[in-house]
CSV table of C-alpha atoms in Angstrom, one decimal:
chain,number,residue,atom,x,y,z
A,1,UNK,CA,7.1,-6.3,-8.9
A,2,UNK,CA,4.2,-7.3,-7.1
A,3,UNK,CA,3.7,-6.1,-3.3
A,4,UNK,CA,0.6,-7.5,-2.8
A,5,UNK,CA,-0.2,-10.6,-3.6
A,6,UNK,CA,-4.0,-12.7,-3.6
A,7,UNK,CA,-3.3,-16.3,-4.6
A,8,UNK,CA,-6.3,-17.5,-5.2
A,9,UNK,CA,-7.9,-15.9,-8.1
A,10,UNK,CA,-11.7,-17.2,-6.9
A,11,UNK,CA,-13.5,-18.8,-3.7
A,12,UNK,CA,-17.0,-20.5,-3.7
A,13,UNK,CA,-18.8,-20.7,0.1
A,14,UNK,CA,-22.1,-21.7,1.0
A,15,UNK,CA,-24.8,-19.2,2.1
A,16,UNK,CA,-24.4,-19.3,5.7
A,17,UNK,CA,-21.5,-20.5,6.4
A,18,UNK,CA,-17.8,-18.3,6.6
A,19,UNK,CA,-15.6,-16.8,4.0
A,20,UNK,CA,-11.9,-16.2,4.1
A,21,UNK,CA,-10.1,-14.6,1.4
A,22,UNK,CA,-6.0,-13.7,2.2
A,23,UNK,CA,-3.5,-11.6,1.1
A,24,UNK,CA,-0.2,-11.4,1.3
A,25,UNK,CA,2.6,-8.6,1.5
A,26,UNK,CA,6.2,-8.4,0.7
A,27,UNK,CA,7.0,-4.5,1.9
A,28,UNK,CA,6.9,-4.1,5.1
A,29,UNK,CA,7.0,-0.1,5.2
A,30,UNK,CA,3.2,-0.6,4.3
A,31,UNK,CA,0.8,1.3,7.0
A,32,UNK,CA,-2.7,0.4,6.3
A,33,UNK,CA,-4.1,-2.3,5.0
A,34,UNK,CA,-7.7,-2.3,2.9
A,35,UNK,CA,-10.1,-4.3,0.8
A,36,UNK,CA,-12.3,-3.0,-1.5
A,37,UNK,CA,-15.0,-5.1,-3.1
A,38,UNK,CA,-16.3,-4.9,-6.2
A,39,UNK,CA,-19.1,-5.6,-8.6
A,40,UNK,CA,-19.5,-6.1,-12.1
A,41,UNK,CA,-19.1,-2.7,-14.2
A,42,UNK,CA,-18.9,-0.5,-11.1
A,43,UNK,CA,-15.9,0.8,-9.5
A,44,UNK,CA,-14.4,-0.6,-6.4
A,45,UNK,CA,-16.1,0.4,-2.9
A,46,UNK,CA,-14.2,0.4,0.4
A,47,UNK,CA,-15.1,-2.2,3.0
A,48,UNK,CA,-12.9,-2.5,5.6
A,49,UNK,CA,-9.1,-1.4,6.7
A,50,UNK,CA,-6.8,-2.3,9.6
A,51,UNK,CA,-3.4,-0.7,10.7
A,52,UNK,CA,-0.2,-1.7,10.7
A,53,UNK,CA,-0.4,-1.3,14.5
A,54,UNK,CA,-3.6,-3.3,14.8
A,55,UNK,CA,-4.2,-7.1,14.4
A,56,UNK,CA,-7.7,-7.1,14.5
A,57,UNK,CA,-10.6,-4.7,13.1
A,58,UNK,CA,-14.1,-6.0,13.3
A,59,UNK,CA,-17.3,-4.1,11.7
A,60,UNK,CA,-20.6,-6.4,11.8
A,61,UNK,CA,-19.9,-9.3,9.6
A,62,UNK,CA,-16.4,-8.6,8.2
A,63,UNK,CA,-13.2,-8.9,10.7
A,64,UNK,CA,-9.9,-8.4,9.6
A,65,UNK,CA,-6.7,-10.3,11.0
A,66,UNK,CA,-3.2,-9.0,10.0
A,67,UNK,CA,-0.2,-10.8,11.2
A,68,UNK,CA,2.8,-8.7,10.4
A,69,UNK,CA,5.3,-11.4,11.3
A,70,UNK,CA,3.9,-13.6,8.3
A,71,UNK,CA,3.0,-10.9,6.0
A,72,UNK,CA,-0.3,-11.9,5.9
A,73,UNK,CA,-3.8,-10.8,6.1
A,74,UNK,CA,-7.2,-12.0,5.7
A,75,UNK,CA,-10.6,-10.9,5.5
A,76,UNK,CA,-13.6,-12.8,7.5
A,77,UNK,CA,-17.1,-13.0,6.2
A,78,UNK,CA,-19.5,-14.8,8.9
A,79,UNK,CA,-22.3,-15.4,7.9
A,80,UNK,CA,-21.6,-15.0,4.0
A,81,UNK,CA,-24.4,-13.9,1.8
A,82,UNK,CA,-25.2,-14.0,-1.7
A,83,UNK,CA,-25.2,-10.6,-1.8
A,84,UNK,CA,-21.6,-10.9,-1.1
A,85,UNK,CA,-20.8,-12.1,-4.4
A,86,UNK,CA,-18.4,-10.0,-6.1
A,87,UNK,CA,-14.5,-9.8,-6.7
A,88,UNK,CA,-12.7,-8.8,-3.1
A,89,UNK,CA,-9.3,-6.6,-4.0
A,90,UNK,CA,-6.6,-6.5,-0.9
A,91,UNK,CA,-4.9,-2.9,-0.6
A,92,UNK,CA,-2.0,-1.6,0.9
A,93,UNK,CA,-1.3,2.2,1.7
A,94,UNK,CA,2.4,3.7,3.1
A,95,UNK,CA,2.3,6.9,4.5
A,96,UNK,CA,4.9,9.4,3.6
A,97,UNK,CA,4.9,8.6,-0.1
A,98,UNK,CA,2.1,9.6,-2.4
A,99,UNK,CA,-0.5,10.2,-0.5
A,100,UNK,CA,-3.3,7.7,-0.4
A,101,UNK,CA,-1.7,5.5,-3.3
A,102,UNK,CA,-2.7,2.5,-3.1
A,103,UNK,CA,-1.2,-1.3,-4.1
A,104,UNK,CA,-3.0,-3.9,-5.1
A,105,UNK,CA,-3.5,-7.6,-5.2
A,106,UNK,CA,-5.2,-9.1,-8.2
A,107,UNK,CA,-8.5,-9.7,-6.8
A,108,UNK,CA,-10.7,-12.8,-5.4
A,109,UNK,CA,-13.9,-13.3,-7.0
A,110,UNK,CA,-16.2,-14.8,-4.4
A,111,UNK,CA,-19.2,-16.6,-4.9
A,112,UNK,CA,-21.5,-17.2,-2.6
A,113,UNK,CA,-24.5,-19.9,-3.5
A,114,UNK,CA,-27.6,-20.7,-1.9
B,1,UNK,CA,-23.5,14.0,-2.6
B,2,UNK,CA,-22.3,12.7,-5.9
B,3,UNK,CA,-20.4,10.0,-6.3
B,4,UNK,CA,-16.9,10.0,-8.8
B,5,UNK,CA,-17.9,9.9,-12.7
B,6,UNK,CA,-16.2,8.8,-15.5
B,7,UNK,CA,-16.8,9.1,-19.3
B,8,UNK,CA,-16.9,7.1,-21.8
B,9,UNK,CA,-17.8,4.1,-19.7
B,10,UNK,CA,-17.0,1.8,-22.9
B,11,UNK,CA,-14.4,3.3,-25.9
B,12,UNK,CA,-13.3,0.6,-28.5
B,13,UNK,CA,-10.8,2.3,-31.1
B,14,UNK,CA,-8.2,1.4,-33.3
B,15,UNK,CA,-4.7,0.9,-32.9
B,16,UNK,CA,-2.9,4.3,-33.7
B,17,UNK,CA,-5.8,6.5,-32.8
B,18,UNK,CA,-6.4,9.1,-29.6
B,19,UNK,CA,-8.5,8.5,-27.3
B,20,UNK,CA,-9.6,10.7,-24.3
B,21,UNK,CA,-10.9,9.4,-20.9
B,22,UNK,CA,-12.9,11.9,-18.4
B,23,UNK,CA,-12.9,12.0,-14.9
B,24,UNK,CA,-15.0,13.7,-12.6
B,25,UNK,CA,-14.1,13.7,-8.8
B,26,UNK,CA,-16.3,13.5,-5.8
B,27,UNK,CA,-16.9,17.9,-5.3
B,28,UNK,CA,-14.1,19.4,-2.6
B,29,UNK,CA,-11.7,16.0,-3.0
B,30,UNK,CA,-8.5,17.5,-3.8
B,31,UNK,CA,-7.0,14.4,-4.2
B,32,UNK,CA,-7.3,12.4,-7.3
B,33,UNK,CA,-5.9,9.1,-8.4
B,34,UNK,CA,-5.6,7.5,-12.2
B,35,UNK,CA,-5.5,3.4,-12.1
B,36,UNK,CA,-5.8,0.6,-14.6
B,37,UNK,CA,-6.7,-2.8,-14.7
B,38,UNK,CA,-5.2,-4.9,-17.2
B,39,UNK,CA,-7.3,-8.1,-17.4
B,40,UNK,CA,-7.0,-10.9,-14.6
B,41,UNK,CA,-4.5,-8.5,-13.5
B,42,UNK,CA,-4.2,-6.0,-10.2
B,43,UNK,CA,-5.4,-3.0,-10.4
B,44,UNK,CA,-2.3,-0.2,-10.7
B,45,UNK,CA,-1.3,3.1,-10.0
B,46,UNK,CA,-0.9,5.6,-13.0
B,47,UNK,CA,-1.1,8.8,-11.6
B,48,UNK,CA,-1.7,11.2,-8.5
B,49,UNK,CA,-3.0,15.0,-8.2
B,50,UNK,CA,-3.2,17.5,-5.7
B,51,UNK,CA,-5.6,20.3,-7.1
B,52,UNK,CA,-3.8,20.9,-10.1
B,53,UNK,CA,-0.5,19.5,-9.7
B,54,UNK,CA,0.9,16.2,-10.6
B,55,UNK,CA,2.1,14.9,-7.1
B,56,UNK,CA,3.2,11.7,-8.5
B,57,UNK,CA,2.8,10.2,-12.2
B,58,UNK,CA,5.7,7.2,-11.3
B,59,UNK,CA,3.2,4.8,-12.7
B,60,UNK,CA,2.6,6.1,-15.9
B,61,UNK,CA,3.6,3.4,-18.1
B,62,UNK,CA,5.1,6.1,-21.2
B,63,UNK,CA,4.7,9.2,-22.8
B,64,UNK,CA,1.7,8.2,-25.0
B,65,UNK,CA,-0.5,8.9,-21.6
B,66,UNK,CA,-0.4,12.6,-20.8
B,67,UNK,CA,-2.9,13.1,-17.8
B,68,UNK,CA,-4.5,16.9,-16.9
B,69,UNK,CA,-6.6,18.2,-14.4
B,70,UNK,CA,-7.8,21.7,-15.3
B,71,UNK,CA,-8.5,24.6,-12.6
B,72,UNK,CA,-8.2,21.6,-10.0
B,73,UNK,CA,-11.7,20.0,-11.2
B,74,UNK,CA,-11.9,16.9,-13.7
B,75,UNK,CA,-9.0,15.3,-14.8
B,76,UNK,CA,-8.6,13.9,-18.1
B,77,UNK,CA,-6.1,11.1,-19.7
B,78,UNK,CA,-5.4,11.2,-23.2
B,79,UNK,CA,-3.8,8.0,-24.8
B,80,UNK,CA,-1.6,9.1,-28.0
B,81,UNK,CA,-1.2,6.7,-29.9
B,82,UNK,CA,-3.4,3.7,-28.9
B,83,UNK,CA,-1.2,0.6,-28.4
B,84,UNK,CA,-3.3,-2.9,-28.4
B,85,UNK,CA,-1.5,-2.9,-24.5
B,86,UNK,CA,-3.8,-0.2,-23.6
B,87,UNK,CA,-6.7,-2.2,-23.2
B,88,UNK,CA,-8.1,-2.2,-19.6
B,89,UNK,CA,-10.7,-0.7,-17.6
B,90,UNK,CA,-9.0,2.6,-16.5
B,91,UNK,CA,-10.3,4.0,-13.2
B,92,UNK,CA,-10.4,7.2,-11.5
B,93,UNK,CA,-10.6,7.6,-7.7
B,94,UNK,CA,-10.8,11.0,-5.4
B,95,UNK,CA,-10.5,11.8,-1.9
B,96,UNK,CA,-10.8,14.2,0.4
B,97,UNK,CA,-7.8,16.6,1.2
B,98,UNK,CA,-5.1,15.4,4.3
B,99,UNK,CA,-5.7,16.9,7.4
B,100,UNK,CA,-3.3,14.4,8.9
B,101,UNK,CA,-5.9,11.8,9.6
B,102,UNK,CA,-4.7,8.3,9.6
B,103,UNK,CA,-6.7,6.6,6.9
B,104,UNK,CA,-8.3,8.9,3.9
B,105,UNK,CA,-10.9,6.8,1.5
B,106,UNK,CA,-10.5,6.5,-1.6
B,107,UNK,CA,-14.2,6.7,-3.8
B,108,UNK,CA,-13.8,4.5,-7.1
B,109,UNK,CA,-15.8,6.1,-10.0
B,110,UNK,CA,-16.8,3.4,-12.2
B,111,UNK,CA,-13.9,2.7,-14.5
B,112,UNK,CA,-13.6,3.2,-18.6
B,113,UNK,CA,-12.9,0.1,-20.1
B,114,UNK,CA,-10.9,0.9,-22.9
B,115,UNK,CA,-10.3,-1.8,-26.0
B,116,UNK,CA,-7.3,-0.8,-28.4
B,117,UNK,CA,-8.0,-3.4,-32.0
């Protein structure tokens, strides 16, 4: 079964203006959350995480909101950029099972366009 | 430093046959991680080492993939035989060892994809 879950398989923003991709979680033992963005034929690269603890993690034009009640998460990118292109994967990590295994949603493809 | 490597970066072969995927891990990462991405699907967990060890190989879909990581250094997954569910771009990921930090990251390599006809 799926724990984490990205529902919408693509976005499409306008250069300038703000980008929000979400995620959602069914386990709640989860203790960090992650996205990883990633570009055609290379591997994913980490972007951003938040903790479990945490409902807000900021770092220059990406924020992060998690709201635990809901399950939920989503990643903020003001202003977006072409360069931003690429598919956005939501992670999820729990501590005290295999170490730094990671589950993850099925990807956002965002497009950014001039 | 260099960054995680993986060989063949394409490998199209037949159903029935072997194939072997390489991975070479970021220098001093104990930690290193087999996934696979079907297409349009999420990327998931195959394997886990520690150094030489097989910490956790749950994800391992059967025992046509037997995964090895000699002397604690690359890793390599053999698929025996290829199925035509195989396909999918299999990645390899490395980090550094715990020293009880809160968050290790994970370093991507830039995936095999892997074709079975």
């Amino acid at each position: 079964d799926q724990q984490v879950k990205q529902n919408s398989p693509s976005l499409s923003v306008q250069e300038g203006r703000i980008s929000i991709l979400n995620c959602d979680y069914t386990n709640s033992m989860f203790d960090y959350f992650l996205w990883y963005k990633k570009y055609p034929a290379e591997g994913p690269t980490f972007l951003i995480s938040i903790s479990s603890i945490k409902d807000k993690n900021e770092d220059g034009r990406f924020t992060v909101f998690l709201n635990k009640s809901a399950k939920h998460l989503s990643l903020h990118i003001v202003p977006s950029q072409p360069g931003d292109s690429a598919v956005y994967f939501c992670a999820a990590e729990k501590r005290g099972s295999t170490l730094g295994r990671l589950y993850f949603g099925r990807g956002t493809q965002l497009t950014v366009w001039p | 430093e260099a960054g995680v490597t993986q060989f063949p970066s394409h490998s199209v072969i037949e159903k029935g046959q072997t194939v072997t995927l390489r991975c070479d891990p970021i220098s001093g990462h104990d930690n290193l991680y087999w996934y696979r991405r079907v297409m349009g699907k999420e990327i998931k967990f195959l394997l886990h080492f520690v150094k030489e060890s097989k910490q956790d190989e749950s994800g391992m879909p059967n025992n046509r993939f037997l995964a090895e990581r000699t002397g604690g250094t690359y890793s390599t997954l053999k698929v025996q035989p290829a199925e035509l569910e195989d396909s999918g771009v299999y990645f390899c990921a490395s980090s550094r060892p715990d020293r009880g930090q809160a968050f290790t990251e994970a370093f991507f390599g830039q995936g095999t994809r892997l074709t079975v006809v």
